[in-house]
XYZ file of C-alpha atoms in Angstrom:
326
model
C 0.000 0.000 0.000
C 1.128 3.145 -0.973
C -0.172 6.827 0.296
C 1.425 9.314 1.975
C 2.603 10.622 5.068
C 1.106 14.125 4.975
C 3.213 17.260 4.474
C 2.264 19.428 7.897
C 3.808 16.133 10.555
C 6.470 15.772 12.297
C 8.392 12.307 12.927
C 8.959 12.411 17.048
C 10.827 10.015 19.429
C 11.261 8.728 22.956
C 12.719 6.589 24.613
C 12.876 4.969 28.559
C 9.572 5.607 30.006
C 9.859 3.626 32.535
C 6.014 3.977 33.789
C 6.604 1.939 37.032
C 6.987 5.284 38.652
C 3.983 7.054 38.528
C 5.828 10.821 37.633
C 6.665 8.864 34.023
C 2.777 7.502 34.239
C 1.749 11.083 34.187
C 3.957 12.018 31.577
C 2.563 9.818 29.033
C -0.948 10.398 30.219
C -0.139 14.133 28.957
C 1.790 13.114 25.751
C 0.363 14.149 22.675
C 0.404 15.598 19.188
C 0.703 18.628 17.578
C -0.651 17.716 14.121
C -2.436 14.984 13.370
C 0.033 13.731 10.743
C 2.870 13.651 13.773
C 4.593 10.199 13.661
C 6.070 8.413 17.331
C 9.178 6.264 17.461
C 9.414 4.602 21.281
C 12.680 3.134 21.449
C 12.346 0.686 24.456
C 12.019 0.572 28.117
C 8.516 1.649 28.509
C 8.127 -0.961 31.887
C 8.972 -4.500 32.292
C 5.173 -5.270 32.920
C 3.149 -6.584 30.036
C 0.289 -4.968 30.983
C 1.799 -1.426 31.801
C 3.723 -1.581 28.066
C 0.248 -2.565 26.730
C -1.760 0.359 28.423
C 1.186 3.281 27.583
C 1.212 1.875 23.626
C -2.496 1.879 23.611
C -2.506 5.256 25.061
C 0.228 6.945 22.596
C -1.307 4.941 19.560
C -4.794 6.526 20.114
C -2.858 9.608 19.925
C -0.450 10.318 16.921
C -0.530 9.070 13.592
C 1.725 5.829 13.798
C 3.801 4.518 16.433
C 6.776 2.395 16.058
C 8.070 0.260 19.029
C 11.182 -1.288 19.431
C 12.055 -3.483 22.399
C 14.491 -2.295 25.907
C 16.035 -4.355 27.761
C 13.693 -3.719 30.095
C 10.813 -5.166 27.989
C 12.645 -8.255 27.794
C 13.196 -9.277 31.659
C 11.220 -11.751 33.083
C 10.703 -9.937 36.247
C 8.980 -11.423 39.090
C 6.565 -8.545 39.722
C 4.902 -9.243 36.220
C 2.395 -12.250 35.582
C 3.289 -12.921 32.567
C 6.212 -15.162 33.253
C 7.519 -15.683 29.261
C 11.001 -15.885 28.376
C 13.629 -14.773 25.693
C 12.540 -15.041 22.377
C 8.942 -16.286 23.824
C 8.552 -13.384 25.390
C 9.296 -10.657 22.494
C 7.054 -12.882 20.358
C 3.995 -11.913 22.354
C 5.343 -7.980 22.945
C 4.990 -8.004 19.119
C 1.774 -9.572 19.087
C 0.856 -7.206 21.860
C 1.505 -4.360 19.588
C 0.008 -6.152 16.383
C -3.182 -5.828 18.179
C -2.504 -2.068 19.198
C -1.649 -1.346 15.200
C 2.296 -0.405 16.515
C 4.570 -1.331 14.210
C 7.777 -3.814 15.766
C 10.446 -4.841 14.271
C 8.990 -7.362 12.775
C 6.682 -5.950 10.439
C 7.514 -3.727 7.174
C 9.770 -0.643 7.455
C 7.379 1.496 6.704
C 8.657 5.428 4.925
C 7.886 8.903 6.134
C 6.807 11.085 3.342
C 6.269 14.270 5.696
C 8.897 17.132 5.792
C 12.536 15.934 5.740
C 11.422 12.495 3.904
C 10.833 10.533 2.157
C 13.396 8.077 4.734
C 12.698 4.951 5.689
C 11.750 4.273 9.594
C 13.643 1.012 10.458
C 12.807 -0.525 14.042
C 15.494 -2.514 15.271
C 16.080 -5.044 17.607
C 19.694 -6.421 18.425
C 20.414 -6.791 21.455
C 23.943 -6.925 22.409
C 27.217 -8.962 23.000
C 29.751 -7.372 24.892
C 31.930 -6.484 22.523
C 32.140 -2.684 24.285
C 34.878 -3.918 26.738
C 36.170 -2.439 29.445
C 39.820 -0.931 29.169
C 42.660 -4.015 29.995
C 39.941 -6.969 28.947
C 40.029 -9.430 26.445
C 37.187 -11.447 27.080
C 33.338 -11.432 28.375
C 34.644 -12.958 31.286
C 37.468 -10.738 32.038
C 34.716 -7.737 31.572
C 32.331 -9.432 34.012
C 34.429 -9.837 36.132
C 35.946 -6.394 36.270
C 32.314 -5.102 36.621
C 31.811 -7.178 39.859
C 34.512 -5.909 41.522
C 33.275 -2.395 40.864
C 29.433 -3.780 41.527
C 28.034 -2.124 37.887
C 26.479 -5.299 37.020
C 23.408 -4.922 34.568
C 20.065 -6.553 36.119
C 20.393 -8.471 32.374
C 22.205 -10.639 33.534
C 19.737 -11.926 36.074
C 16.472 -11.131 34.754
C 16.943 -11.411 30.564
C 16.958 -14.668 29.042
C 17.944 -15.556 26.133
C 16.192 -19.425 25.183
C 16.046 -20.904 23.019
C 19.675 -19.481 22.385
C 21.547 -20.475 24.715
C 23.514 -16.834 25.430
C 22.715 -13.038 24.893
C 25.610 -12.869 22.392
C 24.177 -15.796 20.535
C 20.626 -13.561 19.755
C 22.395 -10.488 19.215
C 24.180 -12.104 16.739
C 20.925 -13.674 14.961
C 19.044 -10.584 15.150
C 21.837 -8.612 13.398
C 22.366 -11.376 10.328
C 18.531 -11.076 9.673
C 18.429 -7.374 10.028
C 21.611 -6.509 7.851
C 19.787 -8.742 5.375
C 16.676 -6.388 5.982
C 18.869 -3.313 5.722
C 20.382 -4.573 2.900
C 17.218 -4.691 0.472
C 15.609 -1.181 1.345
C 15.984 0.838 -2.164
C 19.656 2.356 -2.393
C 17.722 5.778 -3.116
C 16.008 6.293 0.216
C 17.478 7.602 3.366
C 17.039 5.757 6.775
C 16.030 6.382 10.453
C 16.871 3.311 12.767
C 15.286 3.071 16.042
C 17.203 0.798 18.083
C 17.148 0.893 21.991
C 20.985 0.920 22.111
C 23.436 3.028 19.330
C 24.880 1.419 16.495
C 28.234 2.719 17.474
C 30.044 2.917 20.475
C 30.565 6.731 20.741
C 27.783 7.798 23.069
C 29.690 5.542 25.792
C 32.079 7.932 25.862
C 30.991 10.162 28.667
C 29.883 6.749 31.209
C 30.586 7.556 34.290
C 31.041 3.682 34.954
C 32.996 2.682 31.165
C 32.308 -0.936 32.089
C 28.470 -0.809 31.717
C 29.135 -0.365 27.601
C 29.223 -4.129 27.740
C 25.218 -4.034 27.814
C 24.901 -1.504 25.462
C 24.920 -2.483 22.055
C 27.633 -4.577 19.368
C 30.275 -3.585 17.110
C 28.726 -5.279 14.587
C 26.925 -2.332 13.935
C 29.735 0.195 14.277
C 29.934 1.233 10.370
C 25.997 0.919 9.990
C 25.456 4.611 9.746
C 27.891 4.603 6.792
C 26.594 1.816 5.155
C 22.897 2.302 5.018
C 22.379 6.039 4.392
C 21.280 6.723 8.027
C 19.878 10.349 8.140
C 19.698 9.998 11.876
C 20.200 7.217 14.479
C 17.232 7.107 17.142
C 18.379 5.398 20.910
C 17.711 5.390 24.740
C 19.075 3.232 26.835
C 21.874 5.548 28.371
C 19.542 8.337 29.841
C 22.072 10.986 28.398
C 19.075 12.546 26.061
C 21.509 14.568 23.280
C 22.927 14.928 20.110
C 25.962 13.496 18.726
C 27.389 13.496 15.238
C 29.580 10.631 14.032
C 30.775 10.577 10.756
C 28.439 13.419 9.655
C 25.485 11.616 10.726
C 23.054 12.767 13.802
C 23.054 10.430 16.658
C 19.699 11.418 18.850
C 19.360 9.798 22.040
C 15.586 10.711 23.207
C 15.471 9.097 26.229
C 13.024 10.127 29.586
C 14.962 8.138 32.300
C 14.351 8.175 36.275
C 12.343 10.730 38.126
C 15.592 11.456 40.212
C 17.485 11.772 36.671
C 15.463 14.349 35.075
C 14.367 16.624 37.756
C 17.427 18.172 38.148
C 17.212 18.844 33.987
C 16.772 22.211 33.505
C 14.348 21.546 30.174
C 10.839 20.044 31.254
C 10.543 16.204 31.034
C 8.872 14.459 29.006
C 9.704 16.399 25.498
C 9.630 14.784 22.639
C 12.092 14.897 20.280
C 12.299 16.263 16.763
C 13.891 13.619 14.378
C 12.278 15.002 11.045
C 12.446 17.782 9.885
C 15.930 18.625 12.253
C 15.374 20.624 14.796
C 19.138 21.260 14.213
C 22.130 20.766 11.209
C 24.871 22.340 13.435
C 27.122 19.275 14.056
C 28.940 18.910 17.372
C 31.925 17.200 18.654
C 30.506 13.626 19.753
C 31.970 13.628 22.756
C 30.681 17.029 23.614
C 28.694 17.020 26.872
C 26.649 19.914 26.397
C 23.388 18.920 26.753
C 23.545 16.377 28.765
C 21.722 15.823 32.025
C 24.846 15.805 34.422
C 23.883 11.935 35.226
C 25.767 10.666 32.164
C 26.679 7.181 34.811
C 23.225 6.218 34.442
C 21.864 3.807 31.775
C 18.713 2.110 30.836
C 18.542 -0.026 33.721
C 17.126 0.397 37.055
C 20.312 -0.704 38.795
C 23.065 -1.295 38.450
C 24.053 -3.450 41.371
C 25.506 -6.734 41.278
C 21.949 -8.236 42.806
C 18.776 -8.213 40.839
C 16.091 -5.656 42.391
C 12.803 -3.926 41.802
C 12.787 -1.245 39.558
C 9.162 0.504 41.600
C 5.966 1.208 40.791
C 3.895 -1.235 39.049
C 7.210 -3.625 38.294
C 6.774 -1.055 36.444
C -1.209 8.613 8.117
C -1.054 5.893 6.013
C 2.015 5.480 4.374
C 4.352 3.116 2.011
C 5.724 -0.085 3.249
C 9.527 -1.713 2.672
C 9.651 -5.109 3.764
């Protein structure tokens, strides 16, 4: 099917809701549009409960145009405060379906293309995963990483509550997910532009300002590092890090739109909540990626809701019509 976006929209992101805690509840409860042509790419972490994720897509999808959802890690855990008790790839199957019934698009379904202003580009949600390749400095291995991360207690909840089966590691997914989606990638038309929404960035760069280095291990794969060269990305759309900015890396826009913790963003001088501008640009003016301008001042936290070496409760709840690409 082929129709078009609308010319007066906007394409919008946002990441790490996180509606467990009922400040982030509210926030989405007031989300909305300003046109009614206004696109919305979530890019993971809305709550690790079925039914909250279910109730804030619902919400945002009876608002704005399309949505597009991509998984968090978050998404993924099989966290004892939620009743549905799937696992691994079990468990994303029925998020998708979840959305399939909302009418959000996954990363399973077409790519579909914005034709508003800035387009047309192709809106590609991802889901990767990751496989600590992002090492921390002096080791060689997964192992040496984890175990450097224990002795500084940053360990990722992952690693308690995300499972992987049927594969039988994280690596081993992330690995699967990014054959089939370079093969994706690889068939859009070579004369359109692309967004990808991924939770995590398809190159290491953002990691730069961690306060705690050794949490890059759960934050994406090199794999992906020349991505943004190789598939005409017009802007890269992530969370995950709650460092909402802009970064430019090898002329090409790096937005990170995520919300994060109530104790993250009220100390932010801008409100929270915004929603950012991916098309048109709310801004061409590159900057130095490493540039911290613009960031919150909590650039140690990440998309997690610890990072202790024990698993724990992360509060709350448990917390247009357009052309397809296939």
């Amino acid at each position: 099917m082929t129709t078009t976006a609308g010319g007066a929209g906007r394409l919008l992101a946002i990441s790490d809701l996180h509606i467990g805690y009922p400040e982030n509840r509210a926030l989405v409860e007031a989300m909305a549009p300003e046109t009614d042509e206004d696109w919305l790419l979530v890019a993971g972490d809305v709550s690790e409960n079925v039914a909250d994720i279910r109730w804030a897509l619902k919400t945002l999808a009876s608002r704005f145009r399309k949505v597009v959802w991509v998984p968090g890690n978050h998404e993924l855990w099989s966290h004892p405060s939620d009743p549905v008790s799937l696992r691994g790839v079990a468990r994303y199957e029925h998020l998708v379906e979840v959305c399939r019934d909302l009418g959000v698009t996954t990363p399973e379904d077409p790519y579909p293309v914005w034709e508003g202003p800035g387009g047309p580009v192709v809106v590609a949600p991802l889901f990767l995963l990751y496989d600590y390749s992002f090492l921390p400095a002096g080791c060689a291995t997964k192992a040496e990483g984890l175990a450097y991360a224990e002795s500084t207690g940053i360990v990722c909840n992952d690693e308690y509550l995300l499972h992987p089966d049927p594969y039988p590691t994280r690596e081993a997914w992330c690995r699967a997910r990014v054959a089939e989606t370079e093969r994706r990638l690889a068939e859009i038309p070579g004369d359109l532009p692309v967004v990808p929404v991924n939770h995590y960035p398809l190159h290491r760069h953002p990691m730069d300002v961690l306060w705690h280095p050794e949490f890059a291990m759960w934050c994406g794969t090199g794999l992906t590092a020349d991505w943004h060269r190789r598939f005409r990305v017009a802007a890269m759309v992530y969370g995950h890090l709650h460092i909402p900015r802009t970064t430019w890396q090898d002329g090409v826009r790096f937005e990170e739109v995520s919300v994060g913790y109530p104790r993250e963003w009220r100390g932010r001088p801008q409100p929270p909540g915004r929603l950012r501008r991916i098309l048109p640009a709310e801004s061409a003016e590159p900057v130095k990626s490493a540039n911290r301008a613009g960031t919150s001042g909590t650039s140690g936290e990440s998309g997690t809701s610890t990072k202790s070496a024990k698993p724990a409760k992360s509060g709350g709840s448990g917390e247009s019509a357009e052309t397809e690409v296939r």
